[in-house]
Amino acid sequence: MEWWKKAVVYQIYPMSFKDSNHDGMGDLGGILEKVDYLKELGVDIVWMTPVYESPMDDNGYDISDYYKINPLFGTMEQFDELLEALHQRGIRLIMDLVVNHTSDEHEWFRQARKDRNSKYHDFYIWKDKPITDQQSIFSGSVWEYNEETDEYYYHLFSRRQPDLNWDNPEVRKEVYRLINWWLDKGIDGFRMDVIDLIGKIPEECILTSEKSHKYLQEMYRECFEGREVFTVGETSYATPVSAPLYSAPERKELTMVFGFEHLGLEEVKGNGKWDLKKLDVNELKKVFAVWQNALHEKGWNSLFWSNHDQPRIVSRMGDDGKYRKESAKMLGMILHGMQGTPYIYQGEEIGMTNVKFPLEDYKDVETINMVKEKQEAGWSMDKIMQGIYAKGRDNARTPMQWSAQEYGGFSDHEPWIRMNPNYEIVNVEEAEADNNSIFHFYQKLIHLRKEWEIISTGDFTLLFEDDRNLFAYKREADGERLTVIANFTAGEVQCGLPDEIKPGRGQILLSNYDRDSVGKKMTLRPYESFMYYEETEK
Ligand code: NOJ
């Protein structure tokens, strides 16, 4: 089996992970201080969001030089040191590859916007006038006027993130050059930002097309063939049909996809993420089941609840008050029991929660632009704030809570973004000291994946599909069965066992309470979940 089928990834958002140089902003030196923490948790791969040179309009997803480290984060020497420190501990490092767009301060764009005849002009997408009314993901038209050439350029994200023209072979050559440069340096792969969008057709408002596959195959030939490289594509527009195309090994595109359908269920369909709707658990279960089955033996999926763009999962789908620990563990268990590669976003392993800040304390360009747009559209301030509390990306970007000290042990300087005020209770120091903590539970989840092959290989069937209180499924492989049963509510729930599952025949591998056996009839406590393994007749 490929090594990454048993691997677990830890995502670091450097700005908010650990500050080492006393400026309130996390940095490479801070990550270096915490490599033993990552080892202790047991993860195999670290994905670090962008640390390249950038004016930070979108916190580094706007790159102005792909070959340089942003001085805010440190130096190339520190980067090399970090890479080595991780490798010494058997942890791989993957970098964020942001090549759908650059910063407007990238040299290519500076040249492009000055002169229609520059060789870099065709690195971007230009029209004499806005040819569509397509809206950018960060609000406003995708077409932005450029005075010097009297044209409009295309940007799917902020106006300071012009999209690269992937149809230009010179662009692709430059991208492959930078990928190979980083691989030659010894990094282990890439998380590819919005990579399914490289096949867009702006003239038709089409975001992704067959071209995305064609370019990824070319990238594979030019950069990955013959190397051991781990690639995960952020593929928001992938479907259960296209996901295997991206990730089937014989197609030579990506190691795995990273799709969001399970996190798009709490919004009024078609209205974007800010128009909130209550989660229907059965819908969530169904989405997981469809993806599990679509990729089984055909491709490979990422498993994640959180990242730097998503609210904290325990606030979102669990209970961040009374049952914070129980519900965070339950959510961890149902995800880590599935087929795919799990991703843990910094702080998830200690059950960090969402925040409610006054509007002026939010930093994210997406949130700031949205407020303006929704106010113009007549939304009440209350509705806007409810949207931010539930979905704002800054929920995930408050500093990592290391201890109960001032600024949560993240820094000794006021952080660039406010702390979550609960750091005195929710922090790593507390979690490490408590044998029953979420942290130790995540350690066990990571370990179980290594020990029990069925977690990586078994097929997937939902159990109690229509029961809104339960999230349960079984995984089956030759002569074995793994069953995960979770109470998805804050109340007690009665649960029987399907006939085929035999109490007494198997063993509980993990429980978030003290359950050590299963019965034909059980009362599950609030958010109780367990994982049961048994050998079956062949
Ligand atoms: C997806 C990244 O995860 C997000 O943070 C960023 O804003 C957009 N891509 C644009 O690069």
PDB file of N, CA, C and O in Angstrom, residues 34-62:
ATOM      1  N   LYS A  34       8.223  24.119  17.573  1.00  0.00           N
ATOM      2  CA  LYS A  34       7.130  23.180  17.878  1.00  0.00           C
ATOM      3  C   LYS A  34       7.213  21.869  17.114  1.00  0.00           C
ATOM      4  O   LYS A  34       6.231  21.122  17.068  1.00  0.00           O
ATOM      5  N   VAL A  35       8.351  21.583  16.517  1.00  0.00           N
ATOM      6  CA  VAL A  35       8.421  20.324  15.744  1.00  0.00           C
ATOM      7  C   VAL A  35       8.245  19.097  16.652  1.00  0.00           C
ATOM      8  O   VAL A  35       7.665  18.092  16.237  1.00  0.00           O
ATOM      9  N   ASP A  36       8.701  19.186  17.878  1.00  0.00           N
ATOM     10  CA  ASP A  36       8.526  18.032  18.767  1.00  0.00           C
ATOM     11  C   ASP A  36       7.063  17.842  19.153  1.00  0.00           C
ATOM     12  O   ASP A  36       6.612  16.725  19.387  1.00  0.00           O
ATOM     13  N   TYR A  37       6.340  18.945  19.186  1.00  0.00           N
ATOM     14  CA  TYR A  37       4.895  18.848  19.440  1.00  0.00           C
ATOM     15  C   TYR A  37       4.226  18.059  18.304  1.00  0.00           C
ATOM     16  O   TYR A  37       3.375  17.198  18.538  1.00  0.00           O
ATOM     17  N   LEU A  38       4.637  18.348  17.081  1.00  0.00           N
ATOM     18  CA  LEU A  38       4.044  17.661  15.933  1.00  0.00           C
ATOM     19  C   LEU A  38       4.384  16.173  15.972  1.00  0.00           C
ATOM     20  O   LEU A  38       3.562  15.323  15.652  1.00  0.00           O
ATOM     21  N   LYS A  39       5.610  15.900  16.378  1.00  0.00           N
ATOM     22  CA  LYS A  39       6.054  14.508  16.500  1.00  0.00           C
ATOM     23  C   LYS A  39       5.236  13.792  17.571  1.00  0.00           C
ATOM     24  O   LYS A  39       4.796  12.661  17.394  1.00  0.00           O
ATOM     25  N   GLU A  40       5.037  14.490  18.673  1.00  0.00           N
ATOM     26  CA  GLU A  40       4.266  13.900  19.778  1.00  0.00           C
ATOM     27  C   GLU A  40       2.829  13.574  19.338  1.00  0.00           C
ATOM     28  O   GLU A  40       2.285  12.521  19.661  1.00  0.00           O
ATOM     29  N   LEU A  41       2.253  14.473  18.562  1.00  0.00           N
ATOM     30  CA  LEU A  41       0.900  14.223  18.068  1.00  0.00           C
ATOM     31  C   LEU A  41       0.902  13.009  17.132  1.00  0.00           C
ATOM     32  O   LEU A  41      -0.051  12.244  17.104  1.00  0.00           O
ATOM     33  N   GLY A  42       1.973  12.864  16.369  1.00  0.00           N
ATOM     34  CA  GLY A  42       2.111  11.655  15.552  1.00  0.00           C
ATOM     35  C   GLY A  42       1.819  11.835  14.068  1.00  0.00           C
ATOM     36  O   GLY A  42       1.655  10.849  13.344  1.00  0.00           O
ATOM     37  N   VAL A  43       1.782  13.085  13.613  1.00  0.00           N
ATOM     38  CA  VAL A  43       1.435  13.308  12.204  1.00  0.00           C
ATOM     39  C   VAL A  43       2.613  12.974  11.285  1.00  0.00           C
ATOM     40  O   VAL A  43       3.765  12.954  11.714  1.00  0.00           O
ATOM     41  N   ASP A  44       2.302  12.710  10.020  1.00  0.00           N
ATOM     42  CA  ASP A  44       3.320  12.270   9.059  1.00  0.00           C
ATOM     43  C   ASP A  44       3.754  13.378   8.103  1.00  0.00           C
ATOM     44  O   ASP A  44       4.833  13.323   7.525  1.00  0.00           O
ATOM     45  N   ILE A  45       2.854  14.319   7.879  1.00  0.00           N
ATOM     46  CA  ILE A  45       3.114  15.355   6.883  1.00  0.00           C
ATOM     47  C   ILE A  45       2.676  16.692   7.463  1.00  0.00           C
ATOM     48  O   ILE A  45       1.641  16.763   8.130  1.00  0.00           O
ATOM     49  N   VAL A  46       3.447  17.727   7.187  1.00  0.00           N
ATOM     50  CA  VAL A  46       2.997  19.075   7.525  1.00  0.00           C
ATOM     51  C   VAL A  46       2.717  19.818   6.224  1.00  0.00           C
ATOM     52  O   VAL A  46       3.535  19.807   5.303  1.00  0.00           O
ATOM     53  N   TRP A  47       1.541  20.405   6.145  1.00  0.00           N
ATOM     54  CA  TRP A  47       1.219  21.319   5.038  1.00  0.00           C
ATOM     55  C   TRP A  47       1.279  22.717   5.620  1.00  0.00           C
ATOM     56  O   TRP A  47       0.574  23.037   6.568  1.00  0.00           O
ATOM     57  N   MET A  48       2.153  23.529   5.025  1.00  0.00           N
ATOM     58  CA  MET A  48       2.327  24.891   5.512  1.00  0.00           C
ATOM     59  C   MET A  48       1.695  25.838   4.491  1.00  0.00           C
ATOM     60  O   MET A  48       2.044  25.795   3.310  1.00  0.00           O
ATOM     61  N   THR A  49       0.781  26.679   4.919  1.00  0.00           N
ATOM     62  CA  THR A  49       0.183  27.635   3.972  1.00  0.00           C
ATOM     63  C   THR A  49       1.257  28.663   3.595  1.00  0.00           C
ATOM     64  O   THR A  49       2.322  28.718   4.192  1.00  0.00           O
ATOM     65  N   PRO A  50       1.028  29.506   2.570  1.00  0.00           N
ATOM     66  CA  PRO A  50       2.121  30.233   1.916  1.00  0.00           C
ATOM     67  C   PRO A  50       2.995  31.099   2.836  1.00  0.00           C
ATOM     68  O   PRO A  50       2.485  31.869   3.642  1.00  0.00           O
ATOM     69  N   VAL A  51       4.297  30.927   2.636  1.00  0.00           N
ATOM     70  CA  VAL A  51       5.263  31.766   3.370  1.00  0.00           C
ATOM     71  C   VAL A  51       6.148  32.538   2.384  1.00  0.00           C
ATOM     72  O   VAL A  51       7.198  33.040   2.749  1.00  0.00           O
ATOM     73  N   TYR A  52       5.736  32.593   1.134  1.00  0.00           N
ATOM     74  CA  TYR A  52       6.520  33.274   0.102  1.00  0.00           C
ATOM     75  C   TYR A  52       6.363  34.789   0.243  1.00  0.00           C
ATOM     76  O   TYR A  52       5.456  35.276   0.931  1.00  0.00           O
ATOM     77  N   GLU A  53       7.202  35.491  -0.489  1.00  0.00           N
ATOM     78  CA  GLU A  53       7.103  36.957  -0.464  1.00  0.00           C
ATOM     79  C   GLU A  53       5.723  37.391  -0.966  1.00  0.00           C
ATOM     80  O   GLU A  53       5.234  36.871  -1.977  1.00  0.00           O
ATOM     81  N   SER A  54       5.116  38.322  -0.235  1.00  0.00           N
ATOM     82  CA  SER A  54       3.728  38.679  -0.543  1.00  0.00           C
ATOM     83  C   SER A  54       3.361  39.985   0.139  1.00  0.00           C
ATOM     84  O   SER A  54       3.785  40.245   1.264  1.00  0.00           O
ATOM     85  N   PRO A  55       2.541  40.816  -0.524  1.00  0.00           N
ATOM     86  CA  PRO A  55       2.047  42.015   0.179  1.00  0.00           C
ATOM     87  C   PRO A  55       0.939  41.684   1.186  1.00  0.00           C
ATOM     88  O   PRO A  55       0.433  42.577   1.862  1.00  0.00           O
ATOM     89  N   MET A  56       0.548  40.414   1.276  1.00  0.00           N
ATOM     90  CA  MET A  56      -0.396  39.932   2.295  1.00  0.00           C
ATOM     91  C   MET A  56      -1.801  40.538   2.178  1.00  0.00           C
ATOM     92  O   MET A  56      -2.472  40.769   3.183  1.00  0.00           O
ATOM     93  N   ASP A  57      -2.240  40.751   0.963  1.00  0.00           N
ATOM     94  CA  ASP A  57      -3.627  41.189   0.786  1.00  0.00           C
ATOM     95  C   ASP A  57      -4.566  40.050   1.166  1.00  0.00           C
ATOM     96  O   ASP A  57      -5.633  40.267   1.716  1.00  0.00           O
ATOM     97  N   ASP A  58      -4.153  38.816   0.857  1.00  0.00           N
ATOM     98  CA  ASP A  58      -4.939  37.636   1.231  1.00  0.00           C
ATOM     99  C   ASP A  58      -4.048  36.689   2.043  1.00  0.00           C
ATOM    100  O   ASP A  58      -3.959  35.497   1.763  1.00  0.00           O
ATOM    101  N   ASN A  59      -3.371  37.264   3.026  1.00  0.00           N
ATOM    102  CA  ASN A  59      -2.516  36.493   3.942  1.00  0.00           C
ATOM    103  C   ASN A  59      -1.577  35.518   3.235  1.00  0.00           C
ATOM    104  O   ASN A  59      -1.440  34.367   3.660  1.00  0.00           O
ATOM    105  N   GLY A  60      -0.960  35.967   2.173  1.00  0.00           N
ATOM    106  CA  GLY A  60       0.063  35.149   1.530  1.00  0.00           C
ATOM    107  C   GLY A  60      -0.417  34.366   0.319  1.00  0.00           C
ATOM    108  O   GLY A  60       0.397  33.799  -0.419  1.00  0.00           O
ATOM    109  N   TYR A  61      -1.732  34.323   0.101  1.00  0.00           N
ATOM    110  CA  TYR A  61      -2.250  33.681  -1.115  1.00  0.00           C
ATOM    111  C   TYR A  61      -2.167  34.636  -2.307  1.00  0.00           C
ATOM    112  O   TYR A  61      -2.834  34.460  -3.319  1.00  0.00           O
ATOM    113  N   ASP A  62      -1.369  35.667  -2.130  1.00  0.00           N
ATOM    114  CA  ASP A  62      -1.098  36.644  -3.183  1.00  0.00           C
ATOM    115  C   ASP A  62       0.429  36.770  -3.216  1.00  0.00           C
ATOM    116  O   ASP A  62       1.021  37.522  -2.451  1.00  0.00           O
TER     117      ASP A  62
END
